CSV table of C-alpha atoms and ligand atoms in Angstrom, one decimal:
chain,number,residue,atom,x,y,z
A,22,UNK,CA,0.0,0.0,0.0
A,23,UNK,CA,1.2,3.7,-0.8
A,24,UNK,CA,2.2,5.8,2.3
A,25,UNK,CA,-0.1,8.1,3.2
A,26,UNK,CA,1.2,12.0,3.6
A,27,UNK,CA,0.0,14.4,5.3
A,28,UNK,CA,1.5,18.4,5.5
A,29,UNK,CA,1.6,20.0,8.9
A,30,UNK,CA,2.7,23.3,7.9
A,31,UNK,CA,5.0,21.7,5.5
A,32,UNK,CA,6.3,23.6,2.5
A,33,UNK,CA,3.8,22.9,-0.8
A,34,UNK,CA,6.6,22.5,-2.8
A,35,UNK,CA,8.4,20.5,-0.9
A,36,UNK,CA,5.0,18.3,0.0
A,37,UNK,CA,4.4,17.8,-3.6
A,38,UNK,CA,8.4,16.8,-4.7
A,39,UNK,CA,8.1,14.2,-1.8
A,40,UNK,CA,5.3,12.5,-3.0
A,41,UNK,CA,6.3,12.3,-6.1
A,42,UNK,CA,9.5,11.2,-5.3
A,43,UNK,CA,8.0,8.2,-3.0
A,44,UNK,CA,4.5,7.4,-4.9
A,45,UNK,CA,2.9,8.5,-2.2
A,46,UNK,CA,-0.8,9.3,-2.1
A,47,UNK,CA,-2.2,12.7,-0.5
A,48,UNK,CA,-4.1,11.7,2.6
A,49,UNK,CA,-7.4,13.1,2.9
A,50,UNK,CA,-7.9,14.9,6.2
A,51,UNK,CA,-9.2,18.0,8.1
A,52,UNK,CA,-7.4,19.8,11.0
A,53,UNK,CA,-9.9,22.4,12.2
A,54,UNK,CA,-9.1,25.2,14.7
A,55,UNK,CA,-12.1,25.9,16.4
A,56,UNK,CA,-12.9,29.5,17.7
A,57,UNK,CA,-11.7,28.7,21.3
A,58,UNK,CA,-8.6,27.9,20.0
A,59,UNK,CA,-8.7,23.9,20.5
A,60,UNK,CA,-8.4,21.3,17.7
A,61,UNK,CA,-10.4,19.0,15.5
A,62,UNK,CA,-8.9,16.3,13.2
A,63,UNK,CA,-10.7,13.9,11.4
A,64,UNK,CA,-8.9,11.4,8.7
A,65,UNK,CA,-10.6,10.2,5.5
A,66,UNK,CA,-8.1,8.2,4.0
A,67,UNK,CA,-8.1,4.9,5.4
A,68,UNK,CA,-4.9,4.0,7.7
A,69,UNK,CA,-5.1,0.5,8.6
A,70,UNK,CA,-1.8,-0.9,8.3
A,71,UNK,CA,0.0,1.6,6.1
A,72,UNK,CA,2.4,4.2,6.7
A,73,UNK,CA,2.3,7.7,7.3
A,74,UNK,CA,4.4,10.2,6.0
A,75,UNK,CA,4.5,13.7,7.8
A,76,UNK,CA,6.5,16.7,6.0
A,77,UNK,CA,6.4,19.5,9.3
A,78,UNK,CA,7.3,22.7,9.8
A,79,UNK,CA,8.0,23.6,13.4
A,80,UNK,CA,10.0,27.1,13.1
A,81,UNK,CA,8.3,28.7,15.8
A,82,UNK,CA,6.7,25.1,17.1
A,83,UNK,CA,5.0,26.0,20.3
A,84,UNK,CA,1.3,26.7,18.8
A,85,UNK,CA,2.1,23.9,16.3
A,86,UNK,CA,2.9,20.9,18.7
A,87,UNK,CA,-0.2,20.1,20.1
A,88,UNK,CA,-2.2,19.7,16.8
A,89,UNK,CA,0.7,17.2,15.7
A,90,UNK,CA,0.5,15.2,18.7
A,91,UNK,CA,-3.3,15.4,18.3
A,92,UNK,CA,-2.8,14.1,14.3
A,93,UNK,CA,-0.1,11.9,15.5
A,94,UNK,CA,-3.3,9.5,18.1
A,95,UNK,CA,-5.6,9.9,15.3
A,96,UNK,CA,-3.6,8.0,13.3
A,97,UNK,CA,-2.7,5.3,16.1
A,98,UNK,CA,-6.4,5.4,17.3
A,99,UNK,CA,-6.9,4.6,13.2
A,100,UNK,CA,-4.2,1.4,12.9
A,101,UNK,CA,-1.7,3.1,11.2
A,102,UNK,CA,1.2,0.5,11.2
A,103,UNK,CA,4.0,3.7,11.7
A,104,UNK,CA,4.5,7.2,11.5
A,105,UNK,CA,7.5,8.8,9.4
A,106,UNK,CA,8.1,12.9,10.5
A,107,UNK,CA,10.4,14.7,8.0
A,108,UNK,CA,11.6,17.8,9.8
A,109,UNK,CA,13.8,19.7,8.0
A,110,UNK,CA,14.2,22.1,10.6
A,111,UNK,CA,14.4,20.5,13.8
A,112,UNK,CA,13.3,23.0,16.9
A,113,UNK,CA,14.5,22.9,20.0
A,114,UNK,CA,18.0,22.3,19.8
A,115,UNK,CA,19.7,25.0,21.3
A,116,UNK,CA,19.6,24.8,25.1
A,117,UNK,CA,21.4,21.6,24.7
A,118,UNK,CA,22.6,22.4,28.7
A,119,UNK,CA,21.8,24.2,31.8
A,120,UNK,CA,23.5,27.1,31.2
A,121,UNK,CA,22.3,28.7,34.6
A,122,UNK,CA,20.7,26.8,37.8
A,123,UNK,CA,17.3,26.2,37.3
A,124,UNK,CA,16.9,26.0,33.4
A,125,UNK,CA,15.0,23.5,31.6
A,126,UNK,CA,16.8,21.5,29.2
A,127,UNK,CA,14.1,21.9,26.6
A,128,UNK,CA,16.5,19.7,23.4
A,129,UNK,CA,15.8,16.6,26.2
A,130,UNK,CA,12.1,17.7,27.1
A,131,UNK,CA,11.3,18.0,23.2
A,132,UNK,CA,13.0,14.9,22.2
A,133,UNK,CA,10.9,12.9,24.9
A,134,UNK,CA,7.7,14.5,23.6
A,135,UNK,CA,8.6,13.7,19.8
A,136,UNK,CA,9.8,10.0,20.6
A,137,UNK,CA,6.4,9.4,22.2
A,138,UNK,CA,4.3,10.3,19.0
A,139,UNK,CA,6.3,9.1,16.2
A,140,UNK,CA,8.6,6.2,15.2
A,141,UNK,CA,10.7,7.5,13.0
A,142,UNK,CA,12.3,11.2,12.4
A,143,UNK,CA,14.4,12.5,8.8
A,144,UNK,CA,16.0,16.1,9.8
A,145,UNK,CA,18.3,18.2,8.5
A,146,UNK,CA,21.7,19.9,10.1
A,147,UNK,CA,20.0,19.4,13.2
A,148,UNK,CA,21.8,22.1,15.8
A,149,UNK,CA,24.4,19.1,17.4
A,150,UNK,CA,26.7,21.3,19.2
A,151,UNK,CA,27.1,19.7,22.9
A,152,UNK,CA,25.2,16.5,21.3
A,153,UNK,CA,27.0,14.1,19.3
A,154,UNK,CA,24.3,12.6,17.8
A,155,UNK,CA,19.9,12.5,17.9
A,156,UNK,CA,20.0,9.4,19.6
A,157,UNK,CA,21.6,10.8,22.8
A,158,UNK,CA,18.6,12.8,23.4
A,159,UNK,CA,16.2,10.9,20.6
A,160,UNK,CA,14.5,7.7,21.7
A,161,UNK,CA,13.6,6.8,17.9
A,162,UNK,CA,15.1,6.0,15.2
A,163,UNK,CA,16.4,9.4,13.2
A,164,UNK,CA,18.4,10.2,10.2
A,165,UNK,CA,20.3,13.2,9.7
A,166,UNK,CA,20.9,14.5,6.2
A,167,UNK,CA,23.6,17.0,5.8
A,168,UNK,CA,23.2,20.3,3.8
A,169,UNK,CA,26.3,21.0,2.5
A,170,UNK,CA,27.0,18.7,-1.1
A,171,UNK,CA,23.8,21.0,-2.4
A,172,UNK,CA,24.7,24.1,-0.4
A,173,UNK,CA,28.4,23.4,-1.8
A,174,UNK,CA,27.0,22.8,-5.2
A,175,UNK,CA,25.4,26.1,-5.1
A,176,UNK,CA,29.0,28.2,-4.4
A,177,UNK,CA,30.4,25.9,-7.4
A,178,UNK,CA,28.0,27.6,-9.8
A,179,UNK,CA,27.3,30.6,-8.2
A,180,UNK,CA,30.2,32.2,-6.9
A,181,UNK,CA,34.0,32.8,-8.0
A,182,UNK,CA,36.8,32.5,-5.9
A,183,UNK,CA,35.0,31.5,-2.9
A,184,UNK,CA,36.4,32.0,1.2
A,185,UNK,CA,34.3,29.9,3.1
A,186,UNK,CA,34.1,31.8,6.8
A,187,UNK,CA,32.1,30.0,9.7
A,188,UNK,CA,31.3,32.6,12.3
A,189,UNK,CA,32.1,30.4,15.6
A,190,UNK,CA,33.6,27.1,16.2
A,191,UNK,CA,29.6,25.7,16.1
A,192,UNK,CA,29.7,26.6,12.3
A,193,UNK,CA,33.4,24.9,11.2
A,194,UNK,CA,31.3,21.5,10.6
A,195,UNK,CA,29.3,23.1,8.1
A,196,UNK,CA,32.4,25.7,6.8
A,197,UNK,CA,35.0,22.6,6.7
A,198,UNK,CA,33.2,20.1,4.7
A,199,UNK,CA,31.7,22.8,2.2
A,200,UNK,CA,35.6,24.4,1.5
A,201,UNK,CA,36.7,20.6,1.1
A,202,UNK,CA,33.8,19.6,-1.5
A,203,UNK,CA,34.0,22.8,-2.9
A,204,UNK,CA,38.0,22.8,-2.9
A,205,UNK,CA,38.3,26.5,-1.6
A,206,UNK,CA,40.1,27.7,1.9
A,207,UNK,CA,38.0,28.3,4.7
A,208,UNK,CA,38.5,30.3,7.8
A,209,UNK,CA,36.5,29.9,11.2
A,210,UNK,CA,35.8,33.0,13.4
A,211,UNK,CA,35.3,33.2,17.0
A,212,UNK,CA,31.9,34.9,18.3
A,213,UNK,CA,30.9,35.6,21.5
A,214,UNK,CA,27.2,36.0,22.5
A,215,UNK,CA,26.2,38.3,25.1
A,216,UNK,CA,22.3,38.3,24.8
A,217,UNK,CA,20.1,37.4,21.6
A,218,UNK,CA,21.0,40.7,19.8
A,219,UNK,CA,24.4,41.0,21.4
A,220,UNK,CA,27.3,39.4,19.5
A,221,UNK,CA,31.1,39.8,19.4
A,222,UNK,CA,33.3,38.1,16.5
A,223,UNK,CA,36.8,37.9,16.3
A,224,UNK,CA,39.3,39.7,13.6
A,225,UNK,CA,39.7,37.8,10.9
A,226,UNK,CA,43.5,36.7,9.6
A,227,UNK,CA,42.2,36.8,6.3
A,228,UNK,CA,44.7,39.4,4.6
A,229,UNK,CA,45.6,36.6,2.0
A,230,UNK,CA,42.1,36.8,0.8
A,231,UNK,CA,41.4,39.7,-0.4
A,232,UNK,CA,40.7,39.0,-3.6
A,233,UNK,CA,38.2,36.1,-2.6
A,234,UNK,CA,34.5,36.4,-2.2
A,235,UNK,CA,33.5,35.6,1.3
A,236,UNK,CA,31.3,33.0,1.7
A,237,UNK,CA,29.7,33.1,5.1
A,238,UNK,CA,28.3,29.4,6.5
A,239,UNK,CA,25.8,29.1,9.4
A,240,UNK,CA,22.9,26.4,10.1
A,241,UNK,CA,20.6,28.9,11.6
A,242,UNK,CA,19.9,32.4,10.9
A,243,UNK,CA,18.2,33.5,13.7
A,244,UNK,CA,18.1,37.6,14.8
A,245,UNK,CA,20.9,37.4,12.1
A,246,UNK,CA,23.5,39.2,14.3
A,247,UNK,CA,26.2,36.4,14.1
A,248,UNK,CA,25.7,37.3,10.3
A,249,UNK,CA,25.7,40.9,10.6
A,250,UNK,CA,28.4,41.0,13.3
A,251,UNK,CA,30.9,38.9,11.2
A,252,UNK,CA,29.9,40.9,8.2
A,253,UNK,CA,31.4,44.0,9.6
A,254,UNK,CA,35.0,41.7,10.9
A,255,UNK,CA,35.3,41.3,6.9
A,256,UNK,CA,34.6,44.6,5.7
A,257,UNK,CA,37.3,46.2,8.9
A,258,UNK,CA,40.1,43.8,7.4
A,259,UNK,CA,39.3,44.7,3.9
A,260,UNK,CA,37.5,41.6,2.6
A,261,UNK,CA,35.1,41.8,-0.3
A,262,UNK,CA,31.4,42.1,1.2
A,263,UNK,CA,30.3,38.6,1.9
A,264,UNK,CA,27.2,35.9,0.8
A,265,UNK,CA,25.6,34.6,3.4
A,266,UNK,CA,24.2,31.1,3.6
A,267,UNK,CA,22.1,29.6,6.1
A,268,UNK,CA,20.8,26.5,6.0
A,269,UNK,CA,17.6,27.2,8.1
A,270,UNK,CA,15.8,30.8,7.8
A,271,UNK,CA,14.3,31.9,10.8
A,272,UNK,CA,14.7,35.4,10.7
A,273,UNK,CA,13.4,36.9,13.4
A,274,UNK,CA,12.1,40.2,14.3
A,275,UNK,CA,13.7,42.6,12.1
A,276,UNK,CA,16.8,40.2,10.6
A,277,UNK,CA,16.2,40.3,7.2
A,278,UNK,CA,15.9,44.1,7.3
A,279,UNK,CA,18.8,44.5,9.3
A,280,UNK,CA,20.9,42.1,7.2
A,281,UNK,CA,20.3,43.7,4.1
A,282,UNK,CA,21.3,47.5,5.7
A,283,UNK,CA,24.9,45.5,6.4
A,284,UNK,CA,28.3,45.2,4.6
A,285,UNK,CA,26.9,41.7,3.1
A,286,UNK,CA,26.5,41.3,-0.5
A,287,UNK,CA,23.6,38.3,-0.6
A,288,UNK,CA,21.7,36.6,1.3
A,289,UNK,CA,20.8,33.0,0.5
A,290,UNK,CA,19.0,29.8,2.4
A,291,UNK,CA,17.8,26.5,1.9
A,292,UNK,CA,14.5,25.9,1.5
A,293,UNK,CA,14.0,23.7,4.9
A,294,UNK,CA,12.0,26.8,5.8
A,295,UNK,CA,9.9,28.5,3.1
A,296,UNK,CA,11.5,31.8,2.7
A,297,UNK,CA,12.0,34.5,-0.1
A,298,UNK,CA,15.7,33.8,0.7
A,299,UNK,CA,15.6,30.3,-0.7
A,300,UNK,CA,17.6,29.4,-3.4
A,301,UNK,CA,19.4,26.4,-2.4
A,302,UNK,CA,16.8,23.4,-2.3
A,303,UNK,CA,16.8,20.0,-0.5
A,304,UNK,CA,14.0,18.1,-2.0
A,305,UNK,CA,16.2,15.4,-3.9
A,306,UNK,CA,18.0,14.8,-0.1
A,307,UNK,CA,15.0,14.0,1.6
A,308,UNK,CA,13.5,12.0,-1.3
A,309,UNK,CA,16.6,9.7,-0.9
A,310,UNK,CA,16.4,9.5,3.0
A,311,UNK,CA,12.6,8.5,2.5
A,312,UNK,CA,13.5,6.0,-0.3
A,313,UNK,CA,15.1,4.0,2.3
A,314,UNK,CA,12.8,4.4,5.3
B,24,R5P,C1,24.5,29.2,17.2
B,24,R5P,O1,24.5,28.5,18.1
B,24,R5P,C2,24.0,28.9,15.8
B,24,R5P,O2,24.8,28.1,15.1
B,24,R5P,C3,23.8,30.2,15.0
B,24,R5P,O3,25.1,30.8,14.9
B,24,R5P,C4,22.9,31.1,15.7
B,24,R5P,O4,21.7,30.5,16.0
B,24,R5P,C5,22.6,32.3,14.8
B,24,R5P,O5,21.7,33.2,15.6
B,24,R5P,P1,21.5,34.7,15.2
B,24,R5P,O6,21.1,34.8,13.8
B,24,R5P,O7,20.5,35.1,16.2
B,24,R5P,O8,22.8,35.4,15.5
């Protein structure tokens, strides 16, 4: 039997590559928000014993949980034999630690929730900084595509003479194995963060690279500070004014304005989050990773 899919939130572009790229068949279904605010779902398609196939999109996930988990027990109460969520933004990543007494480790909290619901999870550059892998944190089965060969592909075409720069040591996973695909130096800055909008990063030593365009790596682009920040450490050594690549866009607040009023040439993302900054898309990863699911 086809794998059912069903879109919560997900990109339409995306939704429709992914069936296409599986045979999968669009699942019939309502998810109703009723004026109090609670949620109805109802499934048309039948479910016993197939799979289901959910493409989410949990940038800013806290409204968005509690109708998946709701659309998650639908299916089980329906016989659904398992439940595949692609994620290509994975939320919830960041407080990895207590960083003060008292704090929730939310990454663990989420995880726990997640595992519960569904059996098996595709993500994308999924923020591992303290974490080695999902499954320290993940009781399910996961796999963990990597951005770079397309964002890598991308520079190849795009962009001559490319410096890859991460901004902080978090970013040299991303900045290291695009520079080596794409066969270009890279250079990994040193940022400090003092509150969401407060950032500090390091002088470059970049002075043999003047004549290279700056490629600027990051997973997340967030307030778009660590972008901005390391933006103006180019242009103060003399670089070129950077691209800047990140894989997911989350702009927030004002970042997209903000970004485009600093030194920084483009601005380009993957489409893991829709976004008019999407140029770089993912599709043909996740088709493979669901290929073998
Ligand atoms: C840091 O941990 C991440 O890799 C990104 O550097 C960070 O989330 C970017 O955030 P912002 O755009 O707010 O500076």
């Amino acid at each position: 039997m086809k794998p059912l899919f069903f879109s919560h939130n997900g990109n339409p572009e995306l939704f429709n590559t992914l069936i296409e790229s599986v045979s999968g068949e669009a699942a019939e279904y309502e998810n109703h928000e009723f004026p109090d605010g609670e949620s109805y779902v109802r499934i048309y398609s039948t479910c016993a014993g197939r799979d289901a196939i959910i493409l989410g999109d949990l940038h800013r996930p806290n409204p968005k949980i509690l109708p998946l988990v709701f659309l998650c027990e639908t299916l089980r109460s329906e016989g659904i034999a398992r439940i595949v969520l692609v994620l290509p933004y994975l939320p919830y990543m960041r407080q990895d630690i207590q960083f003060h007494p008292g704090e929730g480790v939310t990454s663990r909290f989420f995880a726990a929730l997640l595992s519960r619901h569904v059996d098996h999870l595709i993500t994308i550059d999924p923020h591992l900084h303290r974490y080695d892998s999902l499954d320290e944190i993940y009781s399910i089965p996961s796999q963990v595509l990597a951005a770079t060969p397309c964002i890598a592909e991308w520079i190849h075409q795009q962009i001559d003479a490319p410096l890859i720069v991460g901004p902080d040591s978090e970013s040299e996973q991303w900045a290291a194995r695009t520079a080596e695909i794409v066969d270009c130096p890279y250079i990994v800055l040193e940022k400090t963060r003092f509150g969401d909008r407060d950032v500090e990063v390091s002088a470059p030593q970049a002075e043999d690279y003047l004549n290279h365009t700056p490629v600027l790596i990051d997973d997340i682009i967030s307030t778009g500070r660590t972008m901005i920040k390391t933006a103006e450490a180019l242009q103060k050594e003399g670089l070129k004014a950077p691209v800047c690549i990140g894989v997911h866009a989350l702009f927030s607040g004002d970042a997209l304005s903000a970004m485009r009023a600093a030194p920084i040439d483009r601005i380009v993302t993957c489409n893991t989050i829709a976004h008019e900054t999407n140029a770089i898309d993912i599709a043909g990863l996740l088709g493979q990773a669901l290929g073998t699911v």
